[in-house]
Short mmCIF file of C-alpha atoms and ligand atoms in Angstrom, two decimals:
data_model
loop_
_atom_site.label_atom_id
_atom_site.label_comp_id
_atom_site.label_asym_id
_atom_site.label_seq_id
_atom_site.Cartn_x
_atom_site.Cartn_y
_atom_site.Cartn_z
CA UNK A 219 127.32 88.69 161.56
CA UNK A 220 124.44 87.49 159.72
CA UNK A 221 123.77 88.48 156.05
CA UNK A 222 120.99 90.37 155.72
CA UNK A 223 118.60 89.89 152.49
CA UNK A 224 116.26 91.76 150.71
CA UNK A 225 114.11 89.13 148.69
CA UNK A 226 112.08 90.79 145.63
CA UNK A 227 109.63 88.73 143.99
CA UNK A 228 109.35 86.56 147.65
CA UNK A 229 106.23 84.79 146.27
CA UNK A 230 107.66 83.49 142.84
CA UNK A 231 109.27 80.39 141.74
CA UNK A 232 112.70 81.53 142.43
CA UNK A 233 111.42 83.66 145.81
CA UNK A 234 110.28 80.07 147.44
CA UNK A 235 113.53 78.42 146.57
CA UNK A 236 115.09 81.02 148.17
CA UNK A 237 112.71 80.76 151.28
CA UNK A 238 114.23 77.55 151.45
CA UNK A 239 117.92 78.37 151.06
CA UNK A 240 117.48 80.86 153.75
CA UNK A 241 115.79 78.70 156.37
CA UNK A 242 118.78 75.94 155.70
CA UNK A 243 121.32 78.89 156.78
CA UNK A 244 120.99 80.23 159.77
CA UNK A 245 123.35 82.91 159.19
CA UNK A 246 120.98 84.23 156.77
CA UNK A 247 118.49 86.32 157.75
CA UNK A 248 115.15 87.87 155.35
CA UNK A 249 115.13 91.59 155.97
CA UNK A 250 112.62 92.75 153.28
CA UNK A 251 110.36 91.19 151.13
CA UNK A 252 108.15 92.21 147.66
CA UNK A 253 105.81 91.07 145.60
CA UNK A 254 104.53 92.06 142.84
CA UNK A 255 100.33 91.70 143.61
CA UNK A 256 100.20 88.78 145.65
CA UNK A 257 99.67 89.50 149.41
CA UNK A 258 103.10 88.97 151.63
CA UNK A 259 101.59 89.94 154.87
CA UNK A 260 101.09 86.79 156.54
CA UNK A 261 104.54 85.75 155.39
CA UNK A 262 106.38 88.26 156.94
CA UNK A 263 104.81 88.30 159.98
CA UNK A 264 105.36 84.46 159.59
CA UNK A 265 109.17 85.49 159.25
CA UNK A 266 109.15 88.37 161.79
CA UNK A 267 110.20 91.11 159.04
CA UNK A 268 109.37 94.63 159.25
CA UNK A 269 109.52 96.11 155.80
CA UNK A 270 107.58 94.12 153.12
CA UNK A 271 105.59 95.33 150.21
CA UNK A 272 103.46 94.84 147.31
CA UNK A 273 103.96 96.58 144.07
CA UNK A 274 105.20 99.96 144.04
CA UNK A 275 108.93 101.50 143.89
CA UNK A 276 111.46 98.96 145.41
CA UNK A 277 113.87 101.45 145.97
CA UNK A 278 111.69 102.88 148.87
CA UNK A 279 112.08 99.15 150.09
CA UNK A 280 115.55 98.65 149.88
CA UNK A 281 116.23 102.26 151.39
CA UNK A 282 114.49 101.36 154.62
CA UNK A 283 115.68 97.99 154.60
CA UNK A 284 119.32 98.39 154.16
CA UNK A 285 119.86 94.98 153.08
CA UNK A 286 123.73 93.17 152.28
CA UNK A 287 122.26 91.65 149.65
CA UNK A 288 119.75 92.27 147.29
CA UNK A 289 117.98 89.25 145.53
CA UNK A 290 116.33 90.56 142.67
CA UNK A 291 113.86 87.48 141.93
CA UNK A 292 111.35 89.83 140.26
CA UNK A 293 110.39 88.37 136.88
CA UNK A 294 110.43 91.11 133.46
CA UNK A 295 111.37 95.40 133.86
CA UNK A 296 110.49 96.00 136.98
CA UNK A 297 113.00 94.50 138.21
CA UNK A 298 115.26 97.47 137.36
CA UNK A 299 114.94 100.38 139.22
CA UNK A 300 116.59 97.23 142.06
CA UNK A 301 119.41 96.40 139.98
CA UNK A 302 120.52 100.04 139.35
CA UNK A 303 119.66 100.43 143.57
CA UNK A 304 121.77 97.85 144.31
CA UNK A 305 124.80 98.33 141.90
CA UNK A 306 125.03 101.88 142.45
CA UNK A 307 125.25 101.94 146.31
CA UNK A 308 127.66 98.66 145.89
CA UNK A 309 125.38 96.47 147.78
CA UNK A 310 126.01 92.73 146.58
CA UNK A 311 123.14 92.20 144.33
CA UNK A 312 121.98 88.43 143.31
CA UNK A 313 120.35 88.73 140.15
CA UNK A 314 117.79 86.23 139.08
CA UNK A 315 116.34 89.00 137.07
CA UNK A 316 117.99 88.95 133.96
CA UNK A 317 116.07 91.20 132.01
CA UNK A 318 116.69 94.18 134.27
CA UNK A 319 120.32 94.02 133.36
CA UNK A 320 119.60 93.08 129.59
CA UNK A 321 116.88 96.14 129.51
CA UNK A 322 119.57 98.82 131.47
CA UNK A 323 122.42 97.08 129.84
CA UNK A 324 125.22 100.46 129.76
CA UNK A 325 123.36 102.13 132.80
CA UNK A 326 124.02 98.84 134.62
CA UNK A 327 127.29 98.79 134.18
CA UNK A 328 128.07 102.29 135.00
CA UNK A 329 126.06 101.85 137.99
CA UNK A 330 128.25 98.71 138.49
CA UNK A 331 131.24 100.62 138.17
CA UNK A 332 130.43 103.49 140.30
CA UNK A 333 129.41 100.83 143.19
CA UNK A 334 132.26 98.36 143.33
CA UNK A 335 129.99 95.78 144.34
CA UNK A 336 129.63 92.38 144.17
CA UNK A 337 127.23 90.76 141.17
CA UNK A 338 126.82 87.51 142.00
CA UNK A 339 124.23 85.69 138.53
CA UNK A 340 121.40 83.21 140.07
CA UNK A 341 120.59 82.39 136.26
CA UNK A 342 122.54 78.66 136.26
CA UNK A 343 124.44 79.03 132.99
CA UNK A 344 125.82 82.40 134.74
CA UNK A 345 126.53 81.15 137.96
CA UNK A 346 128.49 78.56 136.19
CA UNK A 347 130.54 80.83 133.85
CA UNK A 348 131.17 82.95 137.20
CA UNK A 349 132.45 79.54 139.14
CA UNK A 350 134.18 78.76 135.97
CA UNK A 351 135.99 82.31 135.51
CA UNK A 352 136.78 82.50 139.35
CA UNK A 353 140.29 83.41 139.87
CA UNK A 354 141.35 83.37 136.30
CA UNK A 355 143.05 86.52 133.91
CA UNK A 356 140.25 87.61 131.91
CA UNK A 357 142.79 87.49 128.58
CA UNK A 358 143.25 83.31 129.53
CA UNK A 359 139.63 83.57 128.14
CA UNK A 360 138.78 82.22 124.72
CA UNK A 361 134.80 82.25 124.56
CA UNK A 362 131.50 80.73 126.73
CA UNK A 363 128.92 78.50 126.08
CA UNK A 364 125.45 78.89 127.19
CA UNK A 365 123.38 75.81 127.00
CA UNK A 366 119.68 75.93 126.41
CA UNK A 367 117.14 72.91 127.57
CA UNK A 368 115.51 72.96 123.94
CA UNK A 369 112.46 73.80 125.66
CA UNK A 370 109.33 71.19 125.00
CA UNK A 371 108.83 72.13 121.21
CA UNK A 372 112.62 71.10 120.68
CA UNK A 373 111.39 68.34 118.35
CA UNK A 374 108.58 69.86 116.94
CA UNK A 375 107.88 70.56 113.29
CA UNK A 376 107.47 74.32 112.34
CA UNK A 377 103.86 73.48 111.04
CA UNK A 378 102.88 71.97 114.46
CA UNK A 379 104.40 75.48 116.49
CA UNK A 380 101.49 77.54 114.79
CA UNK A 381 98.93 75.72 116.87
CA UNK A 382 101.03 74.76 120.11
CA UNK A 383 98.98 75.70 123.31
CA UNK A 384 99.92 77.42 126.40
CA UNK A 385 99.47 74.22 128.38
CA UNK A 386 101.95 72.36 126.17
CA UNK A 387 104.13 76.05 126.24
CA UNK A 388 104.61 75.47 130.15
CA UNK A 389 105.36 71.77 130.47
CA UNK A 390 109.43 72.26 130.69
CA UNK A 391 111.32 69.18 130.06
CA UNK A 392 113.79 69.97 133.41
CA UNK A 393 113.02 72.79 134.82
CA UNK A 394 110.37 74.00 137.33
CA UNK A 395 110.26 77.81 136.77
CA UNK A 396 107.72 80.64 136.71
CA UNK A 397 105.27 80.99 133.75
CA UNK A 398 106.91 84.04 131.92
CA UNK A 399 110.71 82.38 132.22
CA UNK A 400 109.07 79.01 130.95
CA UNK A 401 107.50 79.98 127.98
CA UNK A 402 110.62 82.44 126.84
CA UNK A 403 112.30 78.81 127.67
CA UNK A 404 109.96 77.09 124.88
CA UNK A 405 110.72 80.41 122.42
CA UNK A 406 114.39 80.72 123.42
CA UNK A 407 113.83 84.33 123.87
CA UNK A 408 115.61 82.90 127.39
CA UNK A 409 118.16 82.07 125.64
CA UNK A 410 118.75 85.00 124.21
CA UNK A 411 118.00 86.88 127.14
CA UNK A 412 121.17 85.20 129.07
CA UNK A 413 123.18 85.83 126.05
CA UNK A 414 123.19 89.37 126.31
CA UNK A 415 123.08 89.16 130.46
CA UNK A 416 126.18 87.39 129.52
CA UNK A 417 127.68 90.31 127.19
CA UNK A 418 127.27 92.64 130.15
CA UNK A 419 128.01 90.33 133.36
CA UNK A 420 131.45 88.66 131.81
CA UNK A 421 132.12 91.67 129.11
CA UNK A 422 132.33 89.43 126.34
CA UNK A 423 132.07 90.42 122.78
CA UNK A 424 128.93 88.47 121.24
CA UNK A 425 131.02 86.74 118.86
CA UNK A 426 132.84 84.80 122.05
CA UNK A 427 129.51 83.40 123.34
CA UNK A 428 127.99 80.56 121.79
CA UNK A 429 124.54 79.24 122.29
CA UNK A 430 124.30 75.02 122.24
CA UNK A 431 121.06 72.46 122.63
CA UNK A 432 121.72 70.62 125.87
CA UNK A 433 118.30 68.57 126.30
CA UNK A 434 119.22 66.96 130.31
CA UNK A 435 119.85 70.48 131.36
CA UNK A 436 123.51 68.68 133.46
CA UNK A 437 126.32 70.62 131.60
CA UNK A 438 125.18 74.48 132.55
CA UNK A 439 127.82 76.55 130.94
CA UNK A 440 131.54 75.54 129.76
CA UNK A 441 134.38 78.35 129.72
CA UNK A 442 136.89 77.85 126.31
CA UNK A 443 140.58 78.67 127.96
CA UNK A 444 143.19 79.99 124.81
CA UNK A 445 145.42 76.85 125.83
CA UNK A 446 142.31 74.22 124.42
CA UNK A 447 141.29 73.59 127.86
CA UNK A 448 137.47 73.85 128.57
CA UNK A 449 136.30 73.92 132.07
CA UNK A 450 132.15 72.85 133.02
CA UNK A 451 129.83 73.25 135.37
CA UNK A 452 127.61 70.51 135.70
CA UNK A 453 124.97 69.34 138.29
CA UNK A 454 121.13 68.17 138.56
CA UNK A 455 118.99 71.43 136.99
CA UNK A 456 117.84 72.83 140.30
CA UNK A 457 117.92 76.31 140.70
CA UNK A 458 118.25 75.80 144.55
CA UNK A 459 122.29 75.60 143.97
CA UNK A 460 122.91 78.86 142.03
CA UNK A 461 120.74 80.36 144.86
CA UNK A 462 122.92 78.91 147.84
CA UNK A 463 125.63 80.03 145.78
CA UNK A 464 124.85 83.44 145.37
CA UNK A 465 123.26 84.04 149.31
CA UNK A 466 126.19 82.37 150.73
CA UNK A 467 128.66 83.82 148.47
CA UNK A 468 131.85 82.87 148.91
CA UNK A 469 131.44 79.97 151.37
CA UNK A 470 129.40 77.67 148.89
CA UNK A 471 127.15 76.31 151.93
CA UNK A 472 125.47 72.72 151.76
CA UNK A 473 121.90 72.70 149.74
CA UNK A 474 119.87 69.29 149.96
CA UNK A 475 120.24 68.57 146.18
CA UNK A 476 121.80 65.13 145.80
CA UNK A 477 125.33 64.70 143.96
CA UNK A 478 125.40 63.65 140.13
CA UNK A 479 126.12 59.73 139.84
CA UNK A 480 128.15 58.92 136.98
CA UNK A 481 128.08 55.40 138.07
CA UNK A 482 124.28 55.22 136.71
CA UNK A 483 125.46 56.33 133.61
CA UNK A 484 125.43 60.26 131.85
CA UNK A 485 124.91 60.94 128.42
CA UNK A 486 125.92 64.48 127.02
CA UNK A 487 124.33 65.31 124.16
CA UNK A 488 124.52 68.89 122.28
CA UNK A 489 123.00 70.20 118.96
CA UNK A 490 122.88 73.51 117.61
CA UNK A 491 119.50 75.39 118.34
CA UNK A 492 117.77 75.52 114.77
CA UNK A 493 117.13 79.82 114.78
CA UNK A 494 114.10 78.59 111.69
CA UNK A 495 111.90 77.40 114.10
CA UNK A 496 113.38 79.63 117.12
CA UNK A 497 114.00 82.96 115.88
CA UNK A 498 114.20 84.90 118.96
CA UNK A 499 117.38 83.72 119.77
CA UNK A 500 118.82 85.32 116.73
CA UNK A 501 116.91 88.48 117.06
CA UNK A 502 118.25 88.87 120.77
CA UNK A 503 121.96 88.28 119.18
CA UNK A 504 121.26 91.14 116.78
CA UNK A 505 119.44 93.63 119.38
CA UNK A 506 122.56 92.66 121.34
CA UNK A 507 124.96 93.67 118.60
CA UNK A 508 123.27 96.86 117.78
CA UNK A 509 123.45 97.89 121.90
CA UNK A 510 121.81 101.11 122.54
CA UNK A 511 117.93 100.28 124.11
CA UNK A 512 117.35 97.63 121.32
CA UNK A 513 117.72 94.96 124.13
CA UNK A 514 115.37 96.93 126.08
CA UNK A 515 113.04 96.77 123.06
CA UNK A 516 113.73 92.97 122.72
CA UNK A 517 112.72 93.15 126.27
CA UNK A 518 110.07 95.20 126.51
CA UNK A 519 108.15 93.93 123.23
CA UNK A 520 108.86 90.11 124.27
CA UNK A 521 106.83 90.70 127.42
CA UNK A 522 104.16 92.06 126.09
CA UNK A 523 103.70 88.89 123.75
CA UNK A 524 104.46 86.10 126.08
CA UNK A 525 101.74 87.97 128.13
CA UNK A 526 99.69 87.85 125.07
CA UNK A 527 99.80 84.31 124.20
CA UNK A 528 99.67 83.64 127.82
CA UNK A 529 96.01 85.30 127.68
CA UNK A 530 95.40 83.04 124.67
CA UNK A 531 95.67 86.23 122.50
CA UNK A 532 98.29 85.28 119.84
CA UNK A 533 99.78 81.99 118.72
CA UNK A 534 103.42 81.06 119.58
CA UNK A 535 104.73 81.78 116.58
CA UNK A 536 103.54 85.64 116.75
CA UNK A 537 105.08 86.19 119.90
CA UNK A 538 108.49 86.18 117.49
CA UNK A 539 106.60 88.32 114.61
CA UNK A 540 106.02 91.24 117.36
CA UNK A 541 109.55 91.57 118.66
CA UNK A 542 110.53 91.25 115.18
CA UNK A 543 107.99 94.06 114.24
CA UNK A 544 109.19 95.90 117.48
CA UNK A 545 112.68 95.87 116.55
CA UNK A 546 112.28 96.72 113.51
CA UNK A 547 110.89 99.97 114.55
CA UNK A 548 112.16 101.55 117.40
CA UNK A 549 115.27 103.82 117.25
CA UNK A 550 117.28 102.25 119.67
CA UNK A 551 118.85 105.43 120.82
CA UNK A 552 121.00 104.81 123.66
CA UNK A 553 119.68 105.85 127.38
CA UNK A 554 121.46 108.33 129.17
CA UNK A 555 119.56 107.84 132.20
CA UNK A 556 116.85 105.57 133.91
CA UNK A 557 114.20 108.09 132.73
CA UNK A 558 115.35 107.94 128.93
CA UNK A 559 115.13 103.90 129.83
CA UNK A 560 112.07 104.08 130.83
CA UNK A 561 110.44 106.18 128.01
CA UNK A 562 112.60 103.17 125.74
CA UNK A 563 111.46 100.09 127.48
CA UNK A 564 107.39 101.99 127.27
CA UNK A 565 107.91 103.02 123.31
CA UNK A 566 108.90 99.47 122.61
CA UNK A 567 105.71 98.18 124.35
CA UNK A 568 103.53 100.75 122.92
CA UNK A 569 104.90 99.53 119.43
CA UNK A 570 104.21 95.73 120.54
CA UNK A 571 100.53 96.14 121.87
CA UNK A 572 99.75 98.01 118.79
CA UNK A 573 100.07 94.39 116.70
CA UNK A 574 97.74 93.09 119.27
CA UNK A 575 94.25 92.44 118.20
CA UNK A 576 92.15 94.52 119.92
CA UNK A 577 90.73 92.65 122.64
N1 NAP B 632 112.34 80.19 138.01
C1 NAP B 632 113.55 79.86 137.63
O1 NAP B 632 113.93 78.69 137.73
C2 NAP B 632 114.49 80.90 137.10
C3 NAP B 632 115.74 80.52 136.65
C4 NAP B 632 116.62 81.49 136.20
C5 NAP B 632 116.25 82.82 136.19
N2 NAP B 632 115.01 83.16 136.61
C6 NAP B 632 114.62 84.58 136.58
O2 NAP B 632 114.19 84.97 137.87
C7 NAP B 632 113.13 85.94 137.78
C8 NAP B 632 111.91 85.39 138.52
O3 NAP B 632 111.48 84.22 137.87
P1 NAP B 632 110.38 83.26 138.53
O4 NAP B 632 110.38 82.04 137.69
O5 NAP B 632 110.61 83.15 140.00
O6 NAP B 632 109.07 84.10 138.23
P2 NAP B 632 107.64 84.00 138.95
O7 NAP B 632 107.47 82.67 139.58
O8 NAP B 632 106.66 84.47 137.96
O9 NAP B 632 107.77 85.08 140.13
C9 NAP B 632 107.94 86.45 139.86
C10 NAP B 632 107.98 87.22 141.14
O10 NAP B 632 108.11 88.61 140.81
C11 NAP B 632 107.11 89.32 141.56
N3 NAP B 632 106.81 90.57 140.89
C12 NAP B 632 106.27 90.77 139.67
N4 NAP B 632 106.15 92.10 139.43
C13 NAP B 632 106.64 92.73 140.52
C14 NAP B 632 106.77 94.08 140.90
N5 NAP B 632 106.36 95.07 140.10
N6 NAP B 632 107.31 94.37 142.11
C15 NAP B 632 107.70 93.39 142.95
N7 NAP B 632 107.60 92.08 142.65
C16 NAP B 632 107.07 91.77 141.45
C17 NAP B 632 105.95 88.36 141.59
O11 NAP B 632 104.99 88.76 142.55
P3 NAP B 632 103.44 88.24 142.41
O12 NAP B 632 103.48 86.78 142.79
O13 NAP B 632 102.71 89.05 143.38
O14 NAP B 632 103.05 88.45 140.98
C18 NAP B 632 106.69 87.09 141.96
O15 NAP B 632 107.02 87.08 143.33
C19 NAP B 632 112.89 86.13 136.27
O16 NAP B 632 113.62 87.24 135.84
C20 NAP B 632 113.45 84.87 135.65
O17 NAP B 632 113.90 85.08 134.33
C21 NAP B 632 114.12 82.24 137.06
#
């Protein structure tokens, strides 16, 4: 039987990669594909698929479709009316899209629970916690540990961040990745995005997940046993692997990335992130903490400002002093519903665009 795979967000930086995965597997098959503006038509003639689209509801999609799997490679919020699709009706769902499960956080879950399904993380610290939790009593569990590139201002002075530009913003140290993902990788809003995706995925209390400067990107997560024992996941930063992993789910088929040599030598080096010159890691702990829609906030508010500095609008520096500001005053109430989500996830960006210059 071959798996059958709805791919959302087919013409991003995780979308190609998983172009790729698919074409290496031929028991994998493409039977939808989205984007979000840019046309797909050629490419699914290309591929021979019937149901593609551009924008819109997904759900209509993925109703048409009926995929196995849904991989949710759609970058920010819209992401989520996918992630509820697939949890609820228990379709596996590969999520590269963490902020749809950060944003929905409790309705995620309850979807989750009311679906059975499988949840198989694309984001490579998760995939590695999941590899590293496989099979084990969720009490043996101590804590996790999320490591973070450092982005390309890990060295920089706080004076210098003020003036960074975008350019220097999207020239990752390790990892080729879309331009949204990339910059929240130079904030370590990512970061702190994956911590909470973590809260929800492994349902750990924030207190048992710790956040460490990795600068080689090798080491992607380590699981903290209650015996002392640690267990790692480490490999070359290449997002192709988590992919395989998650399409070919649980036969762990062959990708084309080459093996780590330790023979040429491997230096692991950690640090703690410095939250000074990074706050948004620290404000995505607390948002996480206080639950409700104040990740959705953190969400929805962090969007709008990497899309802001992205359009030269604001420095770096302010794309922290908005989701501060945002946080700061939204209510947070929790969502009972997708709607109430909704209305959470626009009231945060309402509050965000509003420190905007006007253009
Ligand atoms: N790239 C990585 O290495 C990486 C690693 C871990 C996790 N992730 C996560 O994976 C997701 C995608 O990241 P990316 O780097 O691949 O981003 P990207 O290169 O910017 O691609 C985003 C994709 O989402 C599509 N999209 C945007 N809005 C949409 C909508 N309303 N409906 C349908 N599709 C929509 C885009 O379509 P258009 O091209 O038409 O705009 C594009 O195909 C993000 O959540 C990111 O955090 C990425």
């Amino acid at each position: 039987m071959r798996k059958r795979i709805a791919l959302l967000g087919a013409t991003g930086s995780i979308g190609a990669q998983a172009l790729e995965i698919v074409d290496l597997n031929p028991e994998l098959e493409i039977c939808a594909l989205a984007s979000g503006s840019h046309p797909i038509d050629e490419l699914a003639v290309t591929r021979g698929v019937r149901h593609a689209q551009v924008g819109g509801d997904l759900t209509n999609l993925l109703e048409a479709s009926e995929p196995d799997v849904v991989l949710n490679a759609v970058v920010g919020f819209a992401g989520v009316g996918a992630t509820i699709w697939a949890l609820d009706r228990g379709v596996t769902l590969a999520l590269a899209n963490k902020e749809s499960l950060v944003a929905a956080g409790e309705l995620a879950l309850q979807a989750w629970r009311k679906g059975g399904g499988l949840l198989v993380p694309v984001d490579s610290e998760h995939s590695a916690v999941f590899q590293c939790f496989e099979g084990r009593r969720a009490e043996t569990v101590d804590s996790l540990v999320l490591t973070a590139s450092g982005g390309p201002f890990r060295n920089r002075p706080i004076e210098e961040l003020v003036s960074v530009t975008v350019e220097e913003a999207l020239a990752h140290p390790t990892w080729s990745m879309g331009r949204k993902i990339t910059v929240d990788s130079a904030t370590l809003a990512n970061k702190g995005l994956e911590l909470i995706e973590a809260h929800y995925l492994f349902d750990m209390p924030y207190e048992r997940i710790d956040v460490v400067v990795h600068p080689s990107s090798v080491l992607h997560a380590l699981v903290r046993f209650r015996d002392g024992a640690a267990l790692a996941h480490l490999g070359h930063p290449d997002m192709r692997v988590p992919i395989s992993f998650a399409l070919t789910y649980p036969d762990r088929r062959a990708t084309p990335v080459r093996q780590l040599d330790l023979s040429a030598g491997l230096t692991l080096e950690f640090e703690p992130p410095d939250l000074d010159r990074f706050p948004l890691l620290q404000l995505a702990r607390e948002a996480g903490e206080r639950g409700g829609t104040f990740p959705c906030a953190f969400n929805a508010a962090n969007e709008i400002a990497v899309s802001a500095f992205l359009d030269g609008r604001i420095g770096f520096l302010d794309i922290a002093g908005i989701v501060a500001d945002a946080l700061a005053e939204v209510d947070g109430a929790p969502a009972r519903d997708l709607d109430e989500l909704v209305e959470a996830d626009g009231t945060a960006r309402r509050v965000a665009a509003g420190r905007l210059a006007p253009v």
